[in-house]
PDB file of C-alpha atoms in Angstrom:
ATOM      1  CA  UNK A  29     -21.137-179.177  23.992  1.00  0.00           C
ATOM      2  CA  UNK A  30     -20.504-182.927  21.659  1.00  0.00           C
ATOM      3  CA  UNK A  31     -20.545-182.321  18.206  1.00  0.00           C
ATOM      4  CA  UNK A  32     -24.083-182.260  16.187  1.00  0.00           C
ATOM      5  CA  UNK A  33     -24.040-185.442  13.693  1.00  0.00           C
ATOM      6  CA  UNK A  34     -26.676-184.038  11.713  1.00  0.00           C
ATOM      7  CA  UNK A  35     -26.635-185.305   8.022  1.00  0.00           C
ATOM      8  CA  UNK A  36     -27.182-180.951   7.016  1.00  0.00           C
ATOM      9  CA  UNK A  37     -24.607-178.790   8.197  1.00  0.00           C
ATOM     10  CA  UNK A  38     -24.999-176.043   6.826  1.00  0.00           C
ATOM     11  CA  UNK A  39     -22.407-174.701   4.476  1.00  0.00           C
ATOM     12  CA  UNK A  40     -20.120-171.660   5.535  1.00  0.00           C
ATOM     13  CA  UNK A  41     -18.184-168.967   4.714  1.00  0.00           C
ATOM     14  CA  UNK A  42     -15.896-167.300   5.693  1.00  0.00           C
ATOM     15  CA  UNK A  43     -14.520-163.932   5.671  1.00  0.00           C
ATOM     16  CA  UNK A  44     -10.890-163.765   7.148  1.00  0.00           C
ATOM     17  CA  UNK A  45      -7.315-161.360   5.759  1.00  0.00           C
ATOM     18  CA  UNK A  46      -5.660-164.194   8.860  1.00  0.00           C
ATOM     19  CA  UNK A  47      -5.005-167.072   7.455  1.00  0.00           C
ATOM     20  CA  UNK A  48      -4.006-169.199   9.742  1.00  0.00           C
ATOM     21  CA  UNK A  49      -7.525-167.981  10.997  1.00  0.00           C
ATOM     22  CA  UNK A  50      -9.183-168.576   8.459  1.00  0.00           C
ATOM     23  CA  UNK A  51      -8.249-172.126   7.904  1.00  0.00           C
ATOM     24  CA  UNK A  52      -8.343-172.588  12.250  1.00  0.00           C
ATOM     25  CA  UNK A  53     -11.625-171.824  12.243  1.00  0.00           C
ATOM     26  CA  UNK A  54     -12.634-174.275   9.437  1.00  0.00           C
ATOM     27  CA  UNK A  55     -11.042-177.164  11.307  1.00  0.00           C
ATOM     28  CA  UNK A  56     -12.376-176.024  14.520  1.00  0.00           C
ATOM     29  CA  UNK A  57     -15.869-176.059  13.284  1.00  0.00           C
ATOM     30  CA  UNK A  58     -15.779-179.988  11.690  1.00  0.00           C
ATOM     31  CA  UNK A  59     -14.999-181.295  15.046  1.00  0.00           C
ATOM     32  CA  UNK A  60     -18.403-178.975  15.876  1.00  0.00           C
ATOM     33  CA  UNK A  61     -20.239-179.967  13.033  1.00  0.00           C
ATOM     34  CA  UNK A  62     -18.436-183.099  11.057  1.00  0.00           C
ATOM     35  CA  UNK A  63     -20.666-183.125   7.930  1.00  0.00           C
ATOM     36  CA  UNK A  64     -19.075-179.363   7.240  1.00  0.00           C
ATOM     37  CA  UNK A  65     -19.454-178.541   3.775  1.00  0.00           C
ATOM     38  CA  UNK A  66     -18.607-177.022   0.560  1.00  0.00           C
ATOM     39  CA  UNK A  67     -16.083-174.429   2.144  1.00  0.00           C
ATOM     40  CA  UNK A  68     -15.236-170.851   1.872  1.00  0.00           C
ATOM     41  CA  UNK A  69     -12.558-169.502   2.447  1.00  0.00           C
ATOM     42  CA  UNK A  70     -11.893-165.903   0.864  1.00  0.00           C
ATOM     43  CA  UNK A  71      -9.829-162.980   2.290  1.00  0.00           C
ATOM     44  CA  UNK A  72     -12.090-160.073   1.176  1.00  0.00           C
ATOM     45  CA  UNK A  73     -15.822-159.064   1.125  1.00  0.00           C
ATOM     46  CA  UNK A  74     -14.854-158.579  -2.534  1.00  0.00           C
ATOM     47  CA  UNK A  75     -13.461-161.937  -3.333  1.00  0.00           C
ATOM     48  CA  UNK A  76     -16.301-163.468  -1.726  1.00  0.00           C
ATOM     49  CA  UNK A  77     -19.029-161.648  -3.440  1.00  0.00           C
ATOM     50  CA  UNK A  78     -17.146-162.626  -7.582  1.00  0.00           C
ATOM     51  CA  UNK A  79     -17.163-167.068  -5.858  1.00  0.00           C
ATOM     52  CA  UNK A  80     -21.501-165.762  -5.132  1.00  0.00           C
ATOM     53  CA  UNK A  81     -21.989-164.890  -8.531  1.00  0.00           C
ATOM     54  CA  UNK A  82     -21.910-168.986  -9.050  1.00  0.00           C
ATOM     55  CA  UNK A  83     -25.498-169.745  -7.249  1.00  0.00           C
ATOM     56  CA  UNK A  84     -24.583-174.163  -8.092  1.00  0.00           C
ATOM     57  CA  UNK A  85     -24.141-173.694  -3.975  1.00  0.00           C
ATOM     58  CA  UNK A  86     -24.134-170.579  -1.851  1.00  0.00           C
ATOM     59  CA  UNK A  87     -23.059-170.699   1.844  1.00  0.00           C
ATOM     60  CA  UNK A  88     -25.891-171.198   4.449  1.00  0.00           C
ATOM     61  CA  UNK A  89     -23.716-168.215   6.221  1.00  0.00           C
ATOM     62  CA  UNK A  90     -20.777-165.889   6.312  1.00  0.00           C
ATOM     63  CA  UNK A  91     -18.417-165.311   9.348  1.00  0.00           C
ATOM     64  CA  UNK A  92     -17.360-162.439   8.652  1.00  0.00           C
ATOM     65  CA  UNK A  93     -14.305-160.674  11.084  1.00  0.00           C
ATOM     66  CA  UNK A  94     -14.853-157.217  11.353  1.00  0.00           C
ATOM     67  CA  UNK A  95     -11.676-155.485  11.139  1.00  0.00           C
ATOM     68  CA  UNK A  96     -10.356-156.800   7.860  1.00  0.00           C
ATOM     69  CA  UNK A  97      -6.393-155.658   6.210  1.00  0.00           C
ATOM     70  CA  UNK A  98      -8.005-154.167   3.023  1.00  0.00           C
ATOM     71  CA  UNK A  99      -8.846-151.261   4.640  1.00  0.00           C
ATOM     72  CA  UNK A 100     -13.723-151.914   4.397  1.00  0.00           C
ATOM     73  CA  UNK A 101     -16.345-150.451   5.957  1.00  0.00           C
ATOM     74  CA  UNK A 102     -17.472-152.800   8.308  1.00  0.00           C
ATOM     75  CA  UNK A 103     -21.356-152.031   7.822  1.00  0.00           C
ATOM     76  CA  UNK A 104     -20.991-151.777   4.784  1.00  0.00           C
ATOM     77  CA  UNK A 105     -19.192-155.611   4.129  1.00  0.00           C
ATOM     78  CA  UNK A 106     -21.880-156.556   6.644  1.00  0.00           C
ATOM     79  CA  UNK A 107     -25.065-155.095   3.774  1.00  0.00           C
ATOM     80  CA  UNK A 108     -23.697-155.674   0.884  1.00  0.00           C
ATOM     81  CA  UNK A 109     -23.755-158.920   1.182  1.00  0.00           C
ATOM     82  CA  UNK A 110     -27.020-159.380   3.077  1.00  0.00           C
ATOM     83  CA  UNK A 111     -27.565-157.376  -0.348  1.00  0.00           C
ATOM     84  CA  UNK A 112     -26.361-160.727  -2.062  1.00  0.00           C
ATOM     85  CA  UNK A 113     -28.871-162.772  -0.488  1.00  0.00           C
ATOM     86  CA  UNK A 114     -26.592-163.737   3.145  1.00  0.00           C
ATOM     87  CA  UNK A 115     -26.001-164.304   5.733  1.00  0.00           C
ATOM     88  CA  UNK A 116     -23.958-162.430   8.173  1.00  0.00           C
ATOM     89  CA  UNK A 117     -22.278-163.940  11.497  1.00  0.00           C
ATOM     90  CA  UNK A 118     -20.023-162.184  12.559  1.00  0.00           C
ATOM     91  CA  UNK A 119     -16.936-163.634  13.688  1.00  0.00           C
ATOM     92  CA  UNK A 120     -14.875-160.656  15.316  1.00  0.00           C
ATOM     93  CA  UNK A 121     -12.252-159.441  18.577  1.00  0.00           C
ATOM     94  CA  UNK A 122     -13.427-155.538  17.402  1.00  0.00           C
ATOM     95  CA  UNK A 123     -15.815-154.948  21.063  1.00  0.00           C
ATOM     96  CA  UNK A 124     -16.514-151.291  19.581  1.00  0.00           C
ATOM     97  CA  UNK A 125     -19.878-151.451  20.352  1.00  0.00           C
ATOM     98  CA  UNK A 126     -20.834-148.059  17.415  1.00  0.00           C
ATOM     99  CA  UNK A 127     -19.350-150.050  14.958  1.00  0.00           C
ATOM    100  CA  UNK A 128     -21.165-153.634  16.012  1.00  0.00           C
ATOM    101  CA  UNK A 129     -24.494-151.021  15.988  1.00  0.00           C
ATOM    102  CA  UNK A 130     -24.224-150.344  12.913  1.00  0.00           C
ATOM    103  CA  UNK A 131     -22.890-154.213  11.460  1.00  0.00           C
ATOM    104  CA  UNK A 132     -26.818-154.796  12.940  1.00  0.00           C
ATOM    105  CA  UNK A 133     -28.914-152.380  11.485  1.00  0.00           C
ATOM    106  CA  UNK A 134     -26.986-152.978   7.662  1.00  0.00           C
ATOM    107  CA  UNK A 135     -28.370-156.502   8.688  1.00  0.00           C
ATOM    108  CA  UNK A 136     -25.762-159.027  10.881  1.00  0.00           C
ATOM    109  CA  UNK A 137     -27.744-161.649  12.590  1.00  0.00           C
ATOM    110  CA  UNK A 138     -24.953-162.788  15.869  1.00  0.00           C
ATOM    111  CA  UNK A 139     -21.930-161.964  16.740  1.00  0.00           C
ATOM    112  CA  UNK A 140     -19.059-164.553  18.493  1.00  0.00           C
ATOM    113  CA  UNK A 141     -15.765-163.057  20.161  1.00  0.00           C
ATOM    114  CA  UNK A 142     -12.876-164.837  18.478  1.00  0.00           C
ATOM    115  CA  UNK A 143     -11.981-165.131  22.235  1.00  0.00           C
ATOM    116  CA  UNK A 144     -15.048-168.230  22.752  1.00  0.00           C
ATOM    117  CA  UNK A 145     -15.247-171.744  22.354  1.00  0.00           C
ATOM    118  CA  UNK A 146     -15.224-173.644  18.679  1.00  0.00           C
ATOM    119  CA  UNK A 147     -19.102-174.704  20.501  1.00  0.00           C
ATOM    120  CA  UNK A 148     -19.440-171.560  20.588  1.00  0.00           C
ATOM    121  CA  UNK A 149     -19.143-170.934  17.273  1.00  0.00           C
ATOM    122  CA  UNK A 150     -21.162-173.975  16.235  1.00  0.00           C
ATOM    123  CA  UNK A 151     -24.123-173.196  17.580  1.00  0.00           C
ATOM    124  CA  UNK A 152     -24.342-169.260  16.508  1.00  0.00           C
ATOM    125  CA  UNK A 153     -23.482-171.046  13.196  1.00  0.00           C
ATOM    126  CA  UNK A 154     -26.882-173.317  13.089  1.00  0.00           C
ATOM    127  CA  UNK A 155     -29.046-171.045  14.268  1.00  0.00           C
ATOM    128  CA  UNK A 156     -27.222-168.090  11.766  1.00  0.00           C
ATOM    129  CA  UNK A 157     -28.243-170.387   8.950  1.00  0.00           C
ATOM    130  CA  UNK A 158     -31.274-170.812  10.189  1.00  0.00           C
ATOM    131  CA  UNK A 159     -32.623-167.044  10.143  1.00  0.00           C
ATOM    132  CA  UNK A 160     -32.718-167.413  13.755  1.00  0.00           C
ATOM    133  CA  UNK A 161     -30.710-164.431  15.465  1.00  0.00           C
ATOM    134  CA  UNK A 162     -27.619-165.509  17.747  1.00  0.00           C
ATOM    135  CA  UNK A 163     -25.771-163.346  20.090  1.00  0.00           C
ATOM    136  CA  UNK A 164     -23.406-165.682  23.125  1.00  0.00           C
ATOM    137  CA  UNK A 165     -24.157-164.379  26.766  1.00  0.00           C
ATOM    138  CA  UNK A 166     -20.736-162.680  27.218  1.00  0.00           C
ATOM    139  CA  UNK A 167     -21.648-160.041  24.185  1.00  0.00           C
ATOM    140  CA  UNK A 168     -25.164-159.991  24.863  1.00  0.00           C
ATOM    141  CA  UNK A 169     -23.753-158.009  28.079  1.00  0.00           C
ATOM    142  CA  UNK A 170     -21.581-156.319  26.803  1.00  0.00           C
ATOM    143  CA  UNK A 171     -24.265-154.474  24.588  1.00  0.00           C
ATOM    144  CA  UNK A 172     -26.826-154.563  27.179  1.00  0.00           C
ATOM    145  CA  UNK A 173     -23.659-152.294  28.632  1.00  0.00           C
ATOM    146  CA  UNK A 174     -23.009-150.368  25.575  1.00  0.00           C
ATOM    147  CA  UNK A 175     -27.115-149.826  24.838  1.00  0.00           C
ATOM    148  CA  UNK A 176     -26.323-146.216  26.168  1.00  0.00           C
ATOM    149  CA  UNK A 177     -23.691-145.812  23.176  1.00  0.00           C
ATOM    150  CA  UNK A 178     -25.544-143.424  20.247  1.00  0.00           C
ATOM    151  CA  UNK A 179     -24.154-144.136  16.541  1.00  0.00           C
ATOM    152  CA  UNK A 180     -25.979-141.041  14.713  1.00  0.00           C
ATOM    153  CA  UNK A 181     -27.627-141.020  11.187  1.00  0.00           C
ATOM    154  CA  UNK A 182     -25.749-139.873   8.805  1.00  0.00           C
ATOM    155  CA  UNK A 183     -26.457-138.762   5.037  1.00  0.00           C
ATOM    156  CA  UNK A 184     -24.765-140.754   2.597  1.00  0.00           C
ATOM    157  CA  UNK A 185     -23.272-137.469   1.264  1.00  0.00           C
ATOM    158  CA  UNK A 186     -22.195-136.294   5.023  1.00  0.00           C
ATOM    159  CA  UNK A 187     -21.007-139.314   5.687  1.00  0.00           C
ATOM    160  CA  UNK A 188     -18.879-139.301   2.431  1.00  0.00           C
ATOM    161  CA  UNK A 189     -17.533-135.958   3.622  1.00  0.00           C
ATOM    162  CA  UNK A 190     -17.353-137.386   7.054  1.00  0.00           C
ATOM    163  CA  UNK A 191     -14.548-139.693   5.629  1.00  0.00           C
ATOM    164  CA  UNK A 192     -12.460-138.093   3.284  1.00  0.00           C
ATOM    165  CA  UNK A 193     -12.267-134.858   5.872  1.00  0.00           C
ATOM    166  CA  UNK A 194     -11.504-136.912   8.569  1.00  0.00           C
ATOM    167  CA  UNK A 195      -9.010-138.590   7.032  1.00  0.00           C
ATOM    168  CA  UNK A 196      -6.933-135.409   7.051  1.00  0.00           C
ATOM    169  CA  UNK A 197      -7.644-133.929   3.208  1.00  0.00           C
ATOM    170  CA  UNK A 198      -8.059-130.248   3.456  1.00  0.00           C
ATOM    171  CA  UNK A 199     -11.464-128.860   2.709  1.00  0.00           C
ATOM    172  CA  UNK A 200     -10.454-127.745  -0.559  1.00  0.00           C
ATOM    173  CA  UNK A 201      -9.400-130.992  -1.330  1.00  0.00           C
ATOM    174  CA  UNK A 202     -12.842-132.980  -0.538  1.00  0.00           C
ATOM    175  CA  UNK A 203     -15.033-130.331  -2.750  1.00  0.00           C
ATOM    176  CA  UNK A 204     -12.691-131.401  -5.677  1.00  0.00           C
ATOM    177  CA  UNK A 205     -13.136-135.838  -4.935  1.00  0.00           C
ATOM    178  CA  UNK A 206     -16.973-135.242  -4.188  1.00  0.00           C
ATOM    179  CA  UNK A 207     -17.535-132.439  -6.942  1.00  0.00           C
ATOM    180  CA  UNK A 208     -18.678-129.811  -5.925  1.00  0.00           C
ATOM    181  CA  UNK A 209     -18.079-126.453  -3.048  1.00  0.00           C
ATOM    182  CA  UNK A 210     -15.728-125.357  -0.442  1.00  0.00           C
ATOM    183  CA  UNK A 211     -19.098-124.245   1.250  1.00  0.00           C
ATOM    184  CA  UNK A 212     -20.633-127.028   0.948  1.00  0.00           C
ATOM    185  CA  UNK A 213     -18.497-129.901   1.793  1.00  0.00           C
ATOM    186  CA  UNK A 214     -18.097-127.672   5.183  1.00  0.00           C
ATOM    187  CA  UNK A 215     -22.593-126.808   5.261  1.00  0.00           C
ATOM    188  CA  UNK A 216     -21.552-131.089   5.798  1.00  0.00           C
ATOM    189  CA  UNK A 217     -19.481-131.063   8.814  1.00  0.00           C
ATOM    190  CA  UNK A 218     -21.021-129.148  10.310  1.00  0.00           C
ATOM    191  CA  UNK A 219     -24.557-130.869  10.043  1.00  0.00           C
ATOM    192  CA  UNK A 220     -21.866-134.767  11.005  1.00  0.00           C
ATOM    193  CA  UNK A 221     -21.122-131.739  14.092  1.00  0.00           C
ATOM    194  CA  UNK A 222     -23.951-131.457  15.287  1.00  0.00           C
ATOM    195  CA  UNK A 223     -26.035-134.659  14.918  1.00  0.00           C
ATOM    196  CA  UNK A 224     -22.736-135.881  16.980  1.00  0.00           C
ATOM    197  CA  UNK A 225     -23.832-133.466  19.732  1.00  0.00           C
ATOM    198  CA  UNK A 226     -27.301-134.483  19.135  1.00  0.00           C
ATOM    199  CA  UNK A 227     -25.563-137.676  20.232  1.00  0.00           C
ATOM    200  CA  UNK A 228     -23.501-136.839  22.948  1.00  0.00           C
ATOM    201  CA  UNK A 229     -20.518-137.064  21.644  1.00  0.00           C
ATOM    202  CA  UNK A 230     -19.271-133.793  20.407  1.00  0.00           C
ATOM    203  CA  UNK A 231     -17.007-133.921  17.378  1.00  0.00           C
ATOM    204  CA  UNK A 232     -16.230-129.892  17.237  1.00  0.00           C
ATOM    205  CA  UNK A 233     -12.223-130.542  16.290  1.00  0.00           C
ATOM    206  CA  UNK A 234     -10.558-132.550  13.047  1.00  0.00           C
ATOM    207  CA  UNK A 235      -9.112-135.495  15.591  1.00  0.00           C
ATOM    208  CA  UNK A 236     -12.586-135.677  16.884  1.00  0.00           C
ATOM    209  CA  UNK A 237     -13.671-136.914  14.502  1.00  0.00           C
ATOM    210  CA  UNK A 238     -11.108-138.909  12.937  1.00  0.00           C
ATOM    211  CA  UNK A 239     -11.843-140.852  16.461  1.00  0.00           C
ATOM    212  CA  UNK A 240     -15.767-140.866  15.841  1.00  0.00           C
ATOM    213  CA  UNK A 241     -15.760-141.940  13.201  1.00  0.00           C
ATOM    214  CA  UNK A 242     -13.013-144.908  13.652  1.00  0.00           C
ATOM    215  CA  UNK A 243     -15.647-145.632  16.912  1.00  0.00           C
ATOM    216  CA  UNK A 244     -18.347-146.119  14.385  1.00  0.00           C
ATOM    217  CA  UNK A 245     -16.961-148.093  11.689  1.00  0.00           C
ATOM    218  CA  UNK A 246     -16.903-145.333   8.633  1.00  0.00           C
ATOM    219  CA  UNK A 247     -13.448-145.380   8.688  1.00  0.00           C
ATOM    220  CA  UNK A 248     -10.370-148.373  10.304  1.00  0.00           C
ATOM    221  CA  UNK A 249      -8.565-147.861  12.822  1.00  0.00           C
ATOM    222  CA  UNK A 250      -4.351-146.778  12.641  1.00  0.00           C
ATOM    223  CA  UNK A 251      -2.789-149.844  11.692  1.00  0.00           C
ATOM    224  CA  UNK A 252      -1.410-150.603  15.033  1.00  0.00           C
ATOM    225  CA  UNK A 253      -4.655-149.768  17.143  1.00  0.00           C
TER     226      UNK A 253
END
């Protein structure tokens, strides 16, 4: 596929914690979208949301890296951006099916792997900026193969208890942070375990809960994982 010469090339924002990747992504896109303008490059979603307070020229599409170094939750990042009225295209090498599924549920319109060519990314940018969903053939096949992966729907307080407890915090400390009783924390965790059991992904131990939380994007992977 050659460069797209349409003068109405979309405005793009890149959210990635690696400066070299941000720069390389924008330069690569310009080879296929020569009229690309108003590009924004930031390392976190809060940075971008601050810039979006100026409505002069909001981006048509945001390229969002799923795994950011600030420890943010991918689905929450996606939801915050879509709530701000921008279209999200996941640009990532993170293949955790639970994470990807949660991001799509939060409003992401497409997914491109960082290993794919710039012509694929340019095609995806054009599609998503027009409000059309996009999945490359390779990712579509991978997600189809993982379609049996069930992600339990946790209530907000259940999720809060899981995130705190699974990172190693004791029940009493979780209770203090949530301003509830330890018995209520245990009840929330019991519900979480039941939901994972029903999804066919048991989480009987604290370690199991941690791994399930990471798999589903509720917690970031451990450094170096």
